[in-house]
XYZ file of C-alpha atoms in Angstrom:
211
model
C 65.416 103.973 59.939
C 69.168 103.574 59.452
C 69.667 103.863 63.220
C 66.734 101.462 63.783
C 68.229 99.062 61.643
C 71.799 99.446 62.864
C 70.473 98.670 66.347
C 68.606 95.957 65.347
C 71.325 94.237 63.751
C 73.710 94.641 66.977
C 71.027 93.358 68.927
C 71.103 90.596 66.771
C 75.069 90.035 66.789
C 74.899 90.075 70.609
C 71.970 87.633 71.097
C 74.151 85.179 68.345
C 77.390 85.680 70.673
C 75.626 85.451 73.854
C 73.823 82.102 72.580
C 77.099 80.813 71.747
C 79.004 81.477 74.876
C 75.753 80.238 77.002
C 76.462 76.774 74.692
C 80.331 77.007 75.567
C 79.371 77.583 79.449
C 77.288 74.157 79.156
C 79.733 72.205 77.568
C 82.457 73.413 79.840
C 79.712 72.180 83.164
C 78.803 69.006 81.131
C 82.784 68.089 80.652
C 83.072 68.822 84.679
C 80.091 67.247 85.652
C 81.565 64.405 83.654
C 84.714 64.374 85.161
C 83.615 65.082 88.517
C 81.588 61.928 88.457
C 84.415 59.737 87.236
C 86.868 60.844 89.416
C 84.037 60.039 92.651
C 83.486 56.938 91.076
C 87.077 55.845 90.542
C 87.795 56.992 94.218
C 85.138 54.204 94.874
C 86.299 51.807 92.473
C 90.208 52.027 94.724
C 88.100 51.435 97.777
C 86.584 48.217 96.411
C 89.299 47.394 94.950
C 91.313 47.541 97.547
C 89.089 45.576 99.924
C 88.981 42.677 97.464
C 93.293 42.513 97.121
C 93.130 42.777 101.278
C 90.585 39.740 101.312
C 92.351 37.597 98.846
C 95.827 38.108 100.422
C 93.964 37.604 104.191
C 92.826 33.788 102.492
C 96.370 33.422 101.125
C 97.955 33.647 104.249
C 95.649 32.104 106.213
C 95.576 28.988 103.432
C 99.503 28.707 103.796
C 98.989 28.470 107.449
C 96.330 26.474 107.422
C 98.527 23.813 105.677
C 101.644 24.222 107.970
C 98.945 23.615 110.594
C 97.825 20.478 109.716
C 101.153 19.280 109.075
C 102.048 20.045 112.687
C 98.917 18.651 114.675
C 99.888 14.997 115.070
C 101.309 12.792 117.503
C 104.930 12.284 117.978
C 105.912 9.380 120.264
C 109.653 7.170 120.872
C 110.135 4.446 123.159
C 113.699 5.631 124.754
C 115.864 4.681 127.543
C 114.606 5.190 131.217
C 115.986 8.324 132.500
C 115.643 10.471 128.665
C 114.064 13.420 129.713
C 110.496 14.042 127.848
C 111.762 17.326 126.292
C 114.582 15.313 124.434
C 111.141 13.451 121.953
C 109.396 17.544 121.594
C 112.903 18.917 120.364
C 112.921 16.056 118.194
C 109.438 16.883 116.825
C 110.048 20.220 116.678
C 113.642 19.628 114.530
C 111.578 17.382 112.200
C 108.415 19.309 112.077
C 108.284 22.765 113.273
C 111.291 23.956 111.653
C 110.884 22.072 108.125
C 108.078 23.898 108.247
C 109.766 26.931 108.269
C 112.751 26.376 106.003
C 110.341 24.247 103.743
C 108.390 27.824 103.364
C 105.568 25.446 103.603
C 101.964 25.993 102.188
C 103.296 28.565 99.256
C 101.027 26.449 96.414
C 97.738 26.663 98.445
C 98.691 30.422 99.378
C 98.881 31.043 95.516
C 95.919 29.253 94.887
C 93.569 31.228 97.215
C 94.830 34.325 96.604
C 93.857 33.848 93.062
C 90.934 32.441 92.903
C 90.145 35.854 94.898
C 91.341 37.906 91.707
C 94.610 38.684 93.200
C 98.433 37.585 92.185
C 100.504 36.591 95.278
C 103.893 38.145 94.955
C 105.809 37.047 98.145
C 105.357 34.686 100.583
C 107.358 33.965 103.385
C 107.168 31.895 106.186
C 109.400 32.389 109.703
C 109.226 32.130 113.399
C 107.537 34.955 115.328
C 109.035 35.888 119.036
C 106.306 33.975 121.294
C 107.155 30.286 121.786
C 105.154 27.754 124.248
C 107.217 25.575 126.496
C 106.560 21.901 126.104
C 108.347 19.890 128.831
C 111.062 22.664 128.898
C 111.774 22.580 125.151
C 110.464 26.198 123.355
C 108.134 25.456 120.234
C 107.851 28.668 118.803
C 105.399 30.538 116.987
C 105.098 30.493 112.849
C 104.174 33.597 110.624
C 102.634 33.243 107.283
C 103.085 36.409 105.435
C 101.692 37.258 102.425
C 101.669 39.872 99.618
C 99.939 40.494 96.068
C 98.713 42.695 93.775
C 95.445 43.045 91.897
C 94.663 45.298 88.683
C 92.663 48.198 88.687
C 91.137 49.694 85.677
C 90.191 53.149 85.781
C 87.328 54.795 83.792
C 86.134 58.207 82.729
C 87.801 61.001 80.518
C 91.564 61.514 80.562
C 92.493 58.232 82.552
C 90.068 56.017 81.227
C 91.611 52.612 79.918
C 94.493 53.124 82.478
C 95.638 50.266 84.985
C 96.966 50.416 88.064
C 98.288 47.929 90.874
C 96.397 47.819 93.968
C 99.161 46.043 96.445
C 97.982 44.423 99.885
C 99.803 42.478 102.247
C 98.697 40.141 105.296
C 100.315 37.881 108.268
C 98.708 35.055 109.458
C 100.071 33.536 112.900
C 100.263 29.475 113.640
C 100.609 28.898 116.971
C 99.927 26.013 119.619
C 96.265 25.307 121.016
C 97.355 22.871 122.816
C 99.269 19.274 123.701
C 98.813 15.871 125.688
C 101.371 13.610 126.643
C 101.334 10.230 128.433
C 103.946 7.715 128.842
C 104.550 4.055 130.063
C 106.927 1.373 130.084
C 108.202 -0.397 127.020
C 111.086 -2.287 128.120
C 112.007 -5.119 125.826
C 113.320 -7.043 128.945
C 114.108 -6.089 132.817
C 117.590 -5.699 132.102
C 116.720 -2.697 129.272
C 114.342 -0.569 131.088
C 112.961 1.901 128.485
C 109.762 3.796 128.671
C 107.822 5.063 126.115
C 107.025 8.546 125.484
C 103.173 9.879 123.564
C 102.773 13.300 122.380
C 100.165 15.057 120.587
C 100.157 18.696 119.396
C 96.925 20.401 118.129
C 97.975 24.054 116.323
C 95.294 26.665 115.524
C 95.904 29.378 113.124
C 94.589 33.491 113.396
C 94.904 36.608 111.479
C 97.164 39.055 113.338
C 97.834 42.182 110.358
């Protein structure tokens, strides 16, 4: 009986132990089933998140542009002297339009504003020529990019970087470039002896994504 009973209680003993490590083996799958999930789940939170800074910063830039491009579709017109070549009135326009445009860093404020109300913080913004250029009565008007970059916050979730934040940075470039232009012209001489003619422009600029 003393065997017996011996036996009985290291039966015992190893059913406890083996009960215990069986609950330590579930915990430990629990804790990486756990983890496992938060970690596929944060991966998809980046992706989203990361979509969202792109499209906020895409209508930032393309806002900025948007303004320069309404600025620059207007007419421009001078009555000169008979014999000024046309291209002397578009390098006007472009002195006093085109590049205040630029050097203004126009369209910043409605940049900022879009990119916001997208969830996103605009960081830089910076407007400058590009290397195409359209030739308007032999004077170059030249190309505008709008660039843009932001951030937005990420917060992550699940055990061991739960509560954490991150910056999700995106960038963009939005191009402004001519659609196209009229021009007329006719006499506006105040008096035979002052022959002058009068010169009519009007420039219509479109705006695209490019990056």
């Amino acid at each position: 009986m003393d065997a017996l009973g011996t036996a009985l209680e290291r039966g015992w003993r190893w059913i406890r132990a083996d009960r215990g490590a069986s609950t330590l083996s579930l915990l430990a799958l629990g804790f990486l089933l756990l983890l496992g999930s938060a970690v596929l789940f944060n991966f998809a939170l980046i992706g989203y998140i990361r979509h969202r800074a792109v499209t906020a910063l895409d209508a930032g830039a393309m806002a900025g542009a948007e303004e320069i491009a309404r600025y620059l579709s207007t007419t421009w017109e001078l009555c000169v002297p008979a014999g000024t070549p046309p291209s002397t009135v578009v390098a006007l326009y472009d002195q006093n339009r085109v590049r205040w445009a630029v050097w203004g860093q126009m369209g910043a404020g409605a940049a900022m504003q879009y990119a916001s109300m997208n969830g996103s913080q605009l960081t830089r913004y910076r407007v400058s020529f590009g290397s195409e250029f359209w030739t308007v009565h032999g004077h170059p008007l030249r190309q505008i990019l709008v660039d843009a970059g932001g951030q937005r916050t990420l917060s992550l979730v699940g055990p061991v970087v739960g509560g954490q934040t991150r910056q999700m940075g995106a960038q963009a470039t939005a191009e402004v470039y001519l659609r196209r232009w009229r021009f007329q012209s006719w006499d506006c001489s105040p008096n035979p002896e002052t022959p002058m003619v009068y010169y009519w422009f009007q420039f219509d600029w479109g705006i695209r994504l490019v990056r």
